[in-house]
C-alpha cells in the first residue's frame, strides 16, 4: 500500500534572474522585475512529497523528524537569508529561477533520502507561482 506524506519548510533568499550571454534589453524583456540589478527577495516555500510503503513496525512512510532534518540541513540552512546568485555554491552558474532552485533542492534531498522512497519537490516562489520536480529527466 503506497502512501504519500508531505513536509513544508520555508526559507527567504535574494536573487537576480539574469543571463550573462544576453544584452540588458533581452534580460529586462525576459525577466522583468526579477532582473533588478540590485537584487530582491522571495519568501520561498518548499514542500517535499515522499511516497512509499507504510512501515509495519512504525506505521510511518518516513519518520518526519528525519525528513525535517534533511530538508533543513540540505536546503534551508544553505539557502536561507542568502543571495542565491552569489552565496550558494550549489547555485553557481545557474539562473536562480524557481525551476532551477527546485531541481537543485530535489538533488540535495534525494541524496540523503532512503532509496526505497519516491520524492517530489514543490517550490513556491510566490503564493501564485510554483513548480514541481520529481527527478524525471
Ligand atoms: Ni524574483
mmCIF file of N, CA and C and ligand atoms in Angstrom:
data_model
loop_
_atom_site.group_PDB
_atom_site.id
_atom_site.type_symbol
_atom_site.label_atom_id
_atom_site.label_comp_id
_atom_site.label_asym_id
_atom_site.label_seq_id
_atom_site.Cartn_x
_atom_site.Cartn_y
_atom_site.Cartn_z
ATOM 1 N N UNK A 1 0.843 -1.198 0.000
ATOM 2 C CA UNK A 1 0.000 0.000 0.000
ATOM 3 C C UNK A 1 0.885 1.257 0.000
ATOM 4 N N UNK A 2 0.806 2.002 -1.086
ATOM 5 C CA UNK A 2 1.604 3.228 -1.192
ATOM 6 C C UNK A 2 0.877 4.393 -0.538
ATOM 7 N N UNK A 3 1.644 5.230 0.085
ATOM 8 C CA UNK A 3 1.086 6.392 0.787
ATOM 9 C C UNK A 3 2.023 7.560 0.543
ATOM 10 N N UNK A 4 1.454 8.772 0.487
ATOM 11 C CA UNK A 4 2.279 9.975 0.342
ATOM 12 C C UNK A 4 2.236 10.779 1.632
ATOM 13 N N UNK A 5 3.395 11.278 2.032
ATOM 14 C CA UNK A 5 3.460 12.192 3.169
ATOM 15 C C UNK A 5 4.176 13.461 2.713
ATOM 16 N N UNK A 6 3.885 14.558 3.396
ATOM 17 C CA UNK A 6 4.350 15.873 2.962
ATOM 18 C C UNK A 6 4.971 16.629 4.142
ATOM 19 N N UNK A 7 6.025 17.363 3.834
ATOM 20 C CA UNK A 7 6.623 18.239 4.850
ATOM 21 C C UNK A 7 6.896 19.596 4.198
ATOM 22 N N UNK A 8 6.508 20.646 4.904
ATOM 23 C CA UNK A 8 6.641 22.000 4.389
ATOM 24 C C UNK A 8 7.691 22.738 5.207
ATOM 25 N N UNK A 9 8.609 23.395 4.500
ATOM 26 C CA UNK A 9 9.599 24.243 5.156
ATOM 27 C C UNK A 9 9.640 25.572 4.398
ATOM 28 N N UNK A 10 10.286 26.555 4.979
ATOM 29 C CA UNK A 10 10.375 27.864 4.321
ATOM 30 C C UNK A 10 11.803 28.391 4.406
ATOM 31 N N UNK A 11 12.149 29.220 3.454
ATOM 32 C CA UNK A 11 13.400 29.980 3.541
ATOM 33 C C UNK A 11 13.217 31.280 2.765
ATOM 34 N N UNK A 12 14.004 32.274 3.130
ATOM 35 C CA UNK A 12 13.984 33.571 2.440
ATOM 36 C C UNK A 12 15.307 33.738 1.734
ATOM 37 N N UNK A 13 15.275 34.199 0.507
ATOM 38 C CA UNK A 13 16.532 34.373 -0.211
ATOM 39 C C UNK A 13 16.401 35.472 -1.250
ATOM 40 N N UNK A 14 17.560 36.040 -1.600
ATOM 41 C CA UNK A 14 17.628 37.072 -2.642
ATOM 42 C C UNK A 14 18.117 36.450 -3.936
ATOM 43 N N UNK A 15 17.726 37.052 -5.034
ATOM 44 C CA UNK A 15 18.267 36.599 -6.318
ATOM 45 C C UNK A 15 18.140 37.695 -7.366
ATOM 46 N N UNK A 16 18.741 37.420 -8.506
ATOM 47 C CA UNK A 16 18.538 38.199 -9.709
ATOM 48 C C UNK A 16 18.514 37.218 -10.869
ATOM 49 N N UNK A 17 17.474 37.305 -11.688
ATOM 50 C CA UNK A 17 17.425 36.468 -12.882
ATOM 51 C C UNK A 17 18.107 37.239 -14.013
ATOM 52 N N UNK A 18 19.134 36.627 -14.557
ATOM 53 C CA UNK A 18 19.999 37.333 -15.490
ATOM 54 C C UNK A 18 20.779 36.305 -16.295
ATOM 55 N N UNK A 19 20.727 36.436 -17.606
ATOM 56 C CA UNK A 19 21.519 35.561 -18.467
ATOM 57 C C UNK A 19 22.714 36.369 -18.972
ATOM 58 N N UNK A 20 23.932 36.010 -18.526
ATOM 59 C CA UNK A 20 25.109 36.821 -18.863
ATOM 60 C C UNK A 20 25.422 36.849 -20.367
ATOM 61 N N UNK A 21 24.833 35.932 -21.106
ATOM 62 C CA UNK A 21 25.078 35.904 -22.555
ATOM 63 C C UNK A 21 24.163 36.853 -23.326
ATOM 64 N N UNK A 22 23.236 37.486 -22.623
ATOM 65 C CA UNK A 22 22.255 38.344 -23.277
ATOM 66 C C UNK A 22 22.551 39.813 -23.009
ATOM 67 N N UNK A 23 21.939 40.672 -23.830
ATOM 68 C CA UNK A 23 22.004 42.113 -23.595
ATOM 69 C C UNK A 23 21.094 42.459 -22.411
ATOM 70 N N UNK A 24 21.319 43.678 -21.883
ATOM 71 C CA UNK A 24 20.445 44.165 -20.812
ATOM 72 C C UNK A 24 18.988 44.199 -21.269
ATOM 73 N N UNK A 25 18.782 44.555 -22.539
ATOM 74 C CA UNK A 25 17.414 44.647 -23.060
ATOM 75 C C UNK A 25 16.736 43.272 -23.085
ATOM 76 N N UNK A 26 17.476 42.265 -23.539
ATOM 77 C CA UNK A 26 16.913 40.903 -23.554
ATOM 78 C C UNK A 26 16.597 40.429 -22.142
ATOM 79 N N UNK A 27 17.516 40.703 -21.208
ATOM 80 C CA UNK A 27 17.292 40.292 -19.820
ATOM 81 C C UNK A 27 16.070 40.984 -19.230
ATOM 82 N N UNK A 28 15.966 42.288 -19.489
ATOM 83 C CA UNK A 28 14.837 43.051 -18.963
ATOM 84 C C UNK A 28 13.523 42.532 -19.551
ATOM 85 N N UNK A 29 13.545 42.261 -20.856
ATOM 86 C CA UNK A 29 12.321 41.810 -21.533
ATOM 87 C C UNK A 29 11.891 40.441 -21.019
ATOM 88 N N UNK A 30 12.848 39.586 -20.715
ATOM 89 C CA UNK A 30 12.527 38.211 -20.312
ATOM 90 C C UNK A 30 12.211 38.109 -18.827
ATOM 91 N N UNK A 31 13.028 38.761 -18.002
ATOM 92 C CA UNK A 31 12.949 38.525 -16.559
ATOM 93 C C UNK A 31 12.249 39.638 -15.786
ATOM 94 N N UNK A 32 12.033 40.791 -16.418
ATOM 95 C CA UNK A 32 11.254 41.861 -15.787
ATOM 96 C C UNK A 32 11.784 42.250 -14.421
ATOM 97 N N UNK A 33 10.901 42.291 -13.441
ATOM 98 C CA UNK A 33 11.294 42.729 -12.097
ATOM 99 C C UNK A 33 12.367 41.837 -11.486
ATOM 100 N N UNK A 34 12.361 40.562 -11.844
ATOM 101 C CA UNK A 34 13.357 39.645 -11.275
ATOM 102 C C UNK A 34 14.750 39.880 -11.857
ATOM 103 N N UNK A 35 14.852 40.802 -12.829
ATOM 104 C CA UNK A 35 16.151 41.183 -13.405
ATOM 105 C C UNK A 35 16.775 42.375 -12.668
ATOM 106 N N UNK A 36 16.102 42.924 -11.685
ATOM 107 C CA UNK A 36 16.614 44.100 -10.953
ATOM 108 C C UNK A 36 18.079 43.917 -10.546
ATOM 109 N N UNK A 37 18.989 44.796 -11.031
ATOM 110 C CA UNK A 37 20.422 44.604 -10.743
ATOM 111 C C UNK A 37 20.759 44.644 -9.255
ATOM 112 N N UNK A 38 19.931 45.315 -8.463
ATOM 113 C CA UNK A 38 20.219 45.438 -7.028
ATOM 114 C C UNK A 38 19.529 44.373 -6.193
ATOM 115 N N UNK A 39 19.133 43.274 -6.845
ATOM 116 C CA UNK A 39 18.586 42.112 -6.156
ATOM 117 C C UNK A 39 17.197 42.374 -5.582
ATOM 118 N N UNK A 40 16.524 41.307 -5.214
ATOM 119 C CA UNK A 40 15.256 41.364 -4.497
ATOM 120 C C UNK A 40 15.073 39.985 -3.885
ATOM 121 N N UNK A 41 14.114 39.871 -2.993
ATOM 122 C CA UNK A 41 13.961 38.602 -2.282
ATOM 123 C C UNK A 41 12.604 37.961 -2.480
ATOM 124 N N UNK A 42 12.556 36.687 -2.148
ATOM 125 C CA UNK A 42 11.288 35.953 -2.113
ATOM 126 C C UNK A 42 11.218 35.158 -0.815
ATOM 127 N N UNK A 43 9.991 34.942 -0.352
ATOM 128 C CA UNK A 43 9.755 34.023 0.760
ATOM 129 C C UNK A 43 9.379 32.680 0.142
ATOM 130 N N UNK A 44 10.350 31.814 0.019
ATOM 131 C CA UNK A 44 10.120 30.536 -0.642
ATOM 132 C C UNK A 44 9.464 29.538 0.317
ATOM 133 N N UNK A 45 8.597 28.724 -0.242
ATOM 134 C CA UNK A 45 8.012 27.604 0.498
ATOM 135 C C UNK A 45 8.369 26.339 -0.259
ATOM 136 N N UNK A 46 8.960 25.392 0.440
ATOM 137 C CA UNK A 46 9.340 24.133 -0.198
ATOM 138 C C UNK A 46 8.569 22.997 0.463
ATOM 139 N N UNK A 47 7.955 22.184 -0.371
ATOM 140 C CA UNK A 47 7.189 21.039 0.124
ATOM 141 C C UNK A 47 7.782 19.770 -0.457
ATOM 142 N N UNK A 48 8.197 18.866 0.427
ATOM 143 C CA UNK A 48 8.680 17.558 -0.003
ATOM 144 C C UNK A 48 7.521 16.577 0.075
ATOM 145 N N UNK A 49 7.270 15.904 -1.043
ATOM 146 C CA UNK A 49 6.248 14.847 -1.101
ATOM 147 C C UNK A 49 7.006 13.526 -1.182
ATOM 148 N N UNK A 50 6.839 12.698 -0.168
ATOM 149 C CA UNK A 50 7.560 11.427 -0.096
ATOM 150 C C UNK A 50 6.553 10.294 -0.188
ATOM 151 N N UNK A 51 6.795 9.392 -1.126
ATOM 152 C CA UNK A 51 5.873 8.274 -1.352
ATOM 153 C C UNK A 51 6.570 6.957 -1.061
ATOM 154 N N UNK A 52 5.881 6.101 -0.338
ATOM 155 C CA UNK A 52 6.439 4.784 -0.056
ATOM 156 C C UNK A 52 5.421 3.916 0.653
ATOM 157 N N UNK A 53 5.880 2.731 1.043
ATOM 158 C CA UNK A 53 5.026 1.807 1.788
ATOM 159 C C UNK A 53 5.007 2.220 3.262
ATOM 160 N N UNK A 54 3.894 1.956 3.920
ATOM 161 C CA UNK A 54 3.852 2.174 5.360
ATOM 162 C C UNK A 54 4.659 1.068 6.036
ATOM 163 N N UNK A 55 5.641 1.466 6.823
ATOM 164 C CA UNK A 55 6.472 0.509 7.547
ATOM 165 C C UNK A 55 5.622 -0.128 8.656
ATOM 166 N N UNK A 56 5.450 -1.453 8.631
ATOM 167 C CA UNK A 56 4.566 -2.086 9.632
ATOM 168 C C UNK A 56 5.088 -1.943 11.066
ATOM 169 N N UNK A 57 6.378 -1.744 11.226
ATOM 170 C CA UNK A 57 6.936 -1.618 12.571
ATOM 171 C C UNK A 57 6.662 -0.250 13.177
ATOM 172 N N UNK A 58 6.626 0.802 12.319
ATOM 173 C CA UNK A 58 6.466 2.161 12.852
ATOM 174 C C UNK A 58 5.120 2.766 12.503
ATOM 175 N N UNK A 59 4.482 2.269 11.434
ATOM 176 C CA UNK A 59 3.282 2.932 10.920
ATOM 177 C C UNK A 59 3.603 4.156 10.093
ATOM 178 N N UNK A 60 4.877 4.415 9.882
ATOM 179 C CA UNK A 60 5.312 5.582 9.114
ATOM 180 C C UNK A 60 5.723 5.193 7.697
ATOM 181 N N UNK A 61 5.549 6.143 6.743
ATOM 182 C CA UNK A 61 6.229 6.041 5.444
ATOM 183 C C UNK A 61 7.678 6.499 5.630
ATOM 184 N N UNK A 62 7.816 7.619 6.302
ATOM 185 C CA UNK A 62 9.139 8.140 6.645
ATOM 186 C C UNK A 62 8.990 8.862 7.981
ATOM 187 N N UNK A 63 9.984 8.749 8.805
ATOM 188 C CA UNK A 63 9.984 9.467 10.081
ATOM 189 C C UNK A 63 10.104 10.969 9.779
ATOM 190 N N UNK A 64 9.084 11.737 10.137
ATOM 191 C CA UNK A 64 9.081 13.171 9.818
ATOM 192 C C UNK A 64 10.252 13.919 10.460
ATOM 193 N N UNK A 65 10.749 13.410 11.574
ATOM 194 C CA UNK A 65 11.923 14.054 12.195
ATOM 195 C C UNK A 65 13.108 13.973 11.240
ATOM 196 N N UNK A 66 13.223 12.839 10.566
ATOM 197 C CA UNK A 66 14.328 12.651 9.631
ATOM 198 C C UNK A 66 14.129 13.511 8.386
ATOM 199 N N UNK A 67 12.897 13.518 7.861
ATOM 200 C CA UNK A 67 12.622 14.344 6.674
ATOM 201 C C UNK A 67 12.843 15.825 6.977
ATOM 202 N N UNK A 68 12.376 16.258 8.137
ATOM 203 C CA UNK A 68 12.578 17.652 8.561
ATOM 204 C C UNK A 68 14.068 18.000 8.623
ATOM 205 N N UNK A 69 14.832 17.102 9.220
ATOM 206 C CA UNK A 69 16.273 17.332 9.381
ATOM 207 C C UNK A 69 16.957 17.417 8.010
ATOM 208 N N UNK A 70 16.585 16.522 7.101
ATOM 209 C CA UNK A 70 17.193 16.536 5.767
ATOM 210 C C UNK A 70 16.861 17.852 5.055
ATOM 211 N N UNK A 71 15.585 18.249 5.084
ATOM 212 C CA UNK A 71 15.193 19.484 4.385
ATOM 213 C C UNK A 71 15.888 20.702 4.986
ATOM 214 N N UNK A 72 15.969 20.734 6.304
ATOM 215 C CA UNK A 72 16.579 21.900 6.944
ATOM 216 C C UNK A 72 18.080 21.955 6.688
ATOM 217 N N UNK A 73 18.740 20.795 6.842
ATOM 218 C CA UNK A 73 20.207 20.797 6.708
ATOM 219 C C UNK A 73 20.653 20.934 5.258
ATOM 220 N N UNK A 74 19.931 20.280 4.345
ATOM 221 C CA UNK A 74 20.387 20.238 2.950
ATOM 222 C C UNK A 74 19.944 21.435 2.133
ATOM 223 N N UNK A 75 18.810 22.042 2.510
ATOM 224 C CA UNK A 75 18.267 23.136 1.694
ATOM 225 C C UNK A 75 18.145 24.432 2.505
ATOM 226 N N UNK A 76 17.356 24.412 3.567
ATOM 227 C CA UNK A 76 17.028 25.668 4.246
ATOM 228 C C UNK A 76 18.266 26.346 4.816
ATOM 229 N N UNK A 77 19.131 25.568 5.460
ATOM 230 C CA UNK A 77 20.313 26.192 6.069
ATOM 231 C C UNK A 77 21.288 26.703 5.007
ATOM 232 N N UNK A 78 21.242 26.121 3.822
ATOM 233 C CA UNK A 78 22.138 26.552 2.743
ATOM 234 C C UNK A 78 21.588 27.773 2.013
ATOM 235 N N UNK A 79 20.251 27.839 1.857
ATOM 236 C CA UNK A 79 19.634 28.898 1.051
ATOM 237 C C UNK A 79 19.126 30.073 1.885
ATOM 238 N N UNK A 80 18.782 29.842 3.153
ATOM 239 C CA UNK A 80 18.064 30.863 3.921
ATOM 240 C C UNK A 80 18.920 32.106 4.181
ATOM 241 N N UNK A 81 18.336 33.276 3.893
ATOM 242 C CA UNK A 81 18.999 34.571 4.067
ATOM 243 C C UNK A 81 20.288 34.664 3.263
ATOM 244 N N UNK A 82 20.313 34.007 2.124
ATOM 245 C CA UNK A 82 21.469 34.071 1.231
ATOM 246 C C UNK A 82 21.063 34.747 -0.075
ATOM 247 N N UNK A 83 22.095 35.195 -0.784
ATOM 248 C CA UNK A 83 21.920 35.631 -2.159
ATOM 249 C C UNK A 83 22.195 34.405 -3.031
ATOM 250 N N UNK A 84 21.177 33.933 -3.721
ATOM 251 C CA UNK A 84 21.310 32.669 -4.458
ATOM 252 C C UNK A 84 22.334 32.775 -5.588
ATOM 253 N N UNK A 85 22.509 33.974 -6.152
ATOM 254 C CA UNK A 85 23.500 34.139 -7.224
ATOM 255 C C UNK A 85 24.922 34.122 -6.696
ATOM 256 N N UNK A 86 25.132 34.665 -5.499
ATOM 257 C CA UNK A 86 26.492 34.895 -5.016
ATOM 258 C C UNK A 86 26.939 33.954 -3.909
ATOM 259 N N UNK A 87 26.024 33.573 -3.036
ATOM 260 C CA UNK A 87 26.428 32.918 -1.785
ATOM 261 C C UNK A 87 26.310 31.399 -1.794
ATOM 262 N N UNK A 88 25.584 30.847 -2.739
ATOM 263 C CA UNK A 88 25.234 29.432 -2.642
ATOM 264 C C UNK A 88 26.002 28.642 -3.709
ATOM 265 N N UNK A 89 26.940 27.848 -3.233
ATOM 266 C CA UNK A 89 27.807 27.088 -4.147
ATOM 267 C C UNK A 89 26.994 26.216 -5.106
ATOM 268 N N UNK A 90 25.921 25.622 -4.569
ATOM 269 C CA UNK A 90 25.105 24.702 -5.375
ATOM 270 C C UNK A 90 24.380 25.416 -6.510
ATOM 271 N N UNK A 91 24.279 26.758 -6.437
ATOM 272 C CA UNK A 91 23.567 27.516 -7.466
ATOM 273 C C UNK A 91 24.512 28.245 -8.419
ATOM 274 N N UNK A 92 25.801 28.021 -8.281
ATOM 275 C CA UNK A 92 26.760 28.746 -9.120
ATOM 276 C C UNK A 92 26.508 28.461 -10.590
ATOM 277 N N UNK A 93 26.516 29.518 -11.392
ATOM 278 C CA UNK A 93 26.345 29.414 -12.854
ATOM 279 C C UNK A 93 24.992 28.845 -13.260
ATOM 280 N N UNK A 94 24.025 28.933 -12.366
ATOM 281 C CA UNK A 94 22.658 28.510 -12.663
ATOM 282 C C UNK A 94 21.758 29.731 -12.480
ATOM 283 N N UNK A 95 20.903 30.034 -13.449
ATOM 284 C CA UNK A 95 19.960 31.143 -13.283
ATOM 285 C C UNK A 95 18.963 30.725 -12.195
ATOM 286 N N UNK A 96 18.883 31.491 -11.097
ATOM 287 C CA UNK A 96 18.115 31.022 -9.927
ATOM 288 C C UNK A 96 16.602 31.221 -10.056
ATOM 289 N N UNK A 97 16.039 30.613 -11.088
ATOM 290 C CA UNK A 97 14.583 30.566 -11.218
ATOM 291 C C UNK A 97 14.031 29.544 -10.230
ATOM 292 N N UNK A 98 12.726 29.590 -10.015
ATOM 293 C CA UNK A 98 12.088 28.571 -9.170
ATOM 294 C C UNK A 98 12.365 27.177 -9.734
ATOM 295 N N UNK A 99 12.332 27.045 -11.051
ATOM 296 C CA UNK A 99 12.587 25.745 -11.679
ATOM 297 C C UNK A 99 13.956 25.203 -11.281
ATOM 298 N N UNK A 100 14.968 26.054 -11.435
ATOM 299 C CA UNK A 100 16.332 25.583 -11.156
ATOM 300 C C UNK A 100 16.577 25.371 -9.668
ATOM 301 N N UNK A 101 16.017 26.218 -8.821
ATOM 302 C CA UNK A 101 16.143 26.012 -7.371
ATOM 303 C C UNK A 101 15.500 24.686 -6.997
ATOM 304 N N UNK A 102 14.360 24.389 -7.596
ATOM 305 C CA UNK A 102 13.622 23.162 -7.283
ATOM 306 C C UNK A 102 14.445 21.923 -7.657
ATOM 307 N N UNK A 103 15.103 21.955 -8.805
ATOM 308 C CA UNK A 103 15.924 20.811 -9.231
ATOM 309 C C UNK A 103 17.112 20.629 -8.285
ATOM 310 N N UNK A 104 17.755 21.738 -7.925
ATOM 311 C CA UNK A 104 18.896 21.661 -7.000
ATOM 312 C C UNK A 104 18.431 21.106 -5.647
ATOM 313 N N UNK A 105 17.308 21.594 -5.154
ATOM 314 C CA UNK A 105 16.788 21.130 -3.864
ATOM 315 C C UNK A 105 16.425 19.645 -3.942
ATOM 316 N N UNK A 106 15.812 19.234 -5.033
ATOM 317 C CA UNK A 106 15.459 17.815 -5.208
ATOM 318 C C UNK A 106 16.711 16.943 -5.107
ATOM 319 N N UNK A 107 17.769 17.345 -5.804
ATOM 320 C CA UNK A 107 19.002 16.549 -5.785
ATOM 321 C C UNK A 107 19.624 16.487 -4.394
ATOM 322 N N UNK A 108 19.616 17.617 -3.683
ATOM 323 C CA UNK A 108 20.214 17.657 -2.345
ATOM 324 C C UNK A 108 19.442 16.759 -1.379
ATOM 325 N N UNK A 109 18.120 16.793 -1.463
ATOM 326 C CA UNK A 109 17.294 15.978 -0.561
ATOM 327 C C UNK A 109 17.349 14.512 -0.984
ATOM 328 N N UNK A 110 17.276 14.269 -2.278
ATOM 329 C CA UNK A 110 17.319 12.894 -2.804
ATOM 330 C C UNK A 110 18.564 12.156 -2.315
ATOM 331 N N UNK A 111 19.687 12.868 -2.286
ATOM 332 C CA UNK A 111 20.958 12.249 -1.881
ATOM 333 C C UNK A 111 20.926 11.714 -0.455
ATOM 334 N N UNK A 112 20.043 12.264 0.378
ATOM 335 C CA UNK A 112 20.010 11.874 1.793
ATOM 336 C C UNK A 112 18.818 10.990 2.143
ATOM 337 N N UNK A 113 17.932 10.801 1.175
ATOM 338 C CA UNK A 113 16.685 10.090 1.464
ATOM 339 C C UNK A 113 16.830 8.609 1.115
ATOM 340 N N UNK A 114 16.200 7.769 1.931
ATOM 341 C CA UNK A 114 16.156 6.323 1.681
ATOM 342 C C UNK A 114 15.763 6.057 0.223
ATOM 343 N N UNK A 115 16.549 5.215 -0.445
ATOM 344 C CA UNK A 115 16.314 4.969 -1.884
ATOM 345 C C UNK A 115 14.986 4.255 -2.143
ATOM 346 N N UNK A 116 14.385 3.652 -1.123
ATOM 347 C CA UNK A 116 13.080 2.988 -1.309
ATOM 348 C C UNK A 116 11.946 4.003 -1.483
ATOM 349 N N UNK A 117 12.210 5.255 -1.138
ATOM 350 C CA UNK A 117 11.161 6.276 -1.144
ATOM 351 C C UNK A 117 11.222 7.116 -2.419
ATOM 352 N N UNK A 118 10.057 7.448 -2.971
ATOM 353 C CA UNK A 118 9.980 8.377 -4.104
ATOM 354 C C UNK A 118 9.878 9.802 -3.561
ATOM 355 N N UNK A 119 10.455 10.731 -4.311
ATOM 356 C CA UNK A 119 10.495 12.122 -3.858
ATOM 357 C C UNK A 119 10.003 13.054 -4.951
ATOM 358 N N UNK A 120 9.120 13.955 -4.564
ATOM 359 C CA UNK A 120 8.735 15.065 -5.440
ATOM 360 C C UNK A 120 8.878 16.345 -4.625
ATOM 361 N N UNK A 121 9.425 17.380 -5.246
ATOM 362 C CA UNK A 121 9.577 18.661 -4.561
ATOM 363 C C UNK A 121 8.698 19.698 -5.238
ATOM 364 N N UNK A 122 7.904 20.403 -4.429
ATOM 365 C CA UNK A 122 7.153 21.555 -4.916
ATOM 366 C C UNK A 122 7.767 22.799 -4.281
ATOM 367 N N UNK A 123 8.033 23.805 -5.108
ATOM 368 C CA UNK A 123 8.625 25.041 -4.604
ATOM 369 C C UNK A 123 7.745 26.217 -4.993
ATOM 370 N N UNK A 124 7.304 26.966 -3.988
ATOM 371 C CA UNK A 124 6.556 28.200 -4.215
ATOM 372 C C UNK A 124 7.515 29.380 -4.155
ATOM 373 N N UNK A 125 7.538 30.170 -5.234
ATOM 374 C CA UNK A 125 8.306 31.417 -5.197
ATOM 375 C C UNK A 125 7.415 32.556 -4.711
ATOM 376 N N UNK A 126 6.143 32.500 -5.090
ATOM 377 C CA UNK A 126 5.120 33.398 -4.546
ATOM 378 C C UNK A 126 3.915 32.511 -4.257
ATOM 379 N N UNK A 127 2.883 33.120 -3.686
ATOM 380 C CA UNK A 127 1.680 32.326 -3.420
ATOM 381 C C UNK A 127 1.090 31.764 -4.700
ATOM 382 N N UNK A 128 1.324 32.463 -5.803
ATOM 383 C CA UNK A 128 0.660 32.089 -7.050
ATOM 384 C C UNK A 128 1.550 31.354 -8.031
ATOM 385 N N UNK A 129 2.864 31.456 -7.859
ATOM 386 C CA UNK A 129 3.790 30.810 -8.796
ATOM 387 C C UNK A 129 4.536 29.690 -8.096
ATOM 388 N N UNK A 130 4.382 28.470 -8.607
ATOM 389 C CA UNK A 130 5.085 27.348 -8.004
ATOM 390 C C UNK A 130 5.401 26.298 -9.051
ATOM 391 N N UNK A 131 6.403 25.484 -8.731
ATOM 392 C CA UNK A 131 6.907 24.471 -9.671
ATOM 393 C C UNK A 131 7.056 23.153 -8.923
ATOM 394 N N UNK A 132 7.148 22.079 -9.695
ATOM 395 C CA UNK A 132 7.337 20.746 -9.109
ATOM 396 C C UNK A 132 8.376 19.986 -9.905
ATOM 397 N N UNK A 133 9.134 19.159 -9.198
ATOM 398 C CA UNK A 133 10.113 18.287 -9.870
ATOM 399 C C UNK A 133 10.158 16.967 -9.128
ATOM 400 N N UNK A 134 10.157 15.859 -9.905
ATOM 401 C CA UNK A 134 10.180 14.531 -9.275
ATOM 402 C C UNK A 134 11.352 13.673 -9.761
ATOM 403 N N UNK A 135 12.328 14.318 -10.400
ATOM 404 C CA UNK A 135 13.509 13.566 -10.817
ATOM 405 C C UNK A 135 13.453 13.070 -12.250
ATOM 406 N N UNK A 136 12.313 13.232 -12.895
ATOM 407 C CA UNK A 136 12.227 12.809 -14.295
ATOM 408 C C UNK A 136 13.036 13.748 -15.177
ATOM 409 N N UNK A 137 13.849 13.127 -16.050
ATOM 410 C CA UNK A 137 14.668 13.958 -16.952
ATOM 411 C C UNK A 137 14.192 13.775 -18.384
HETATM 412 NI NI1 LIG B 1 12.448 37.073 -8.287
#
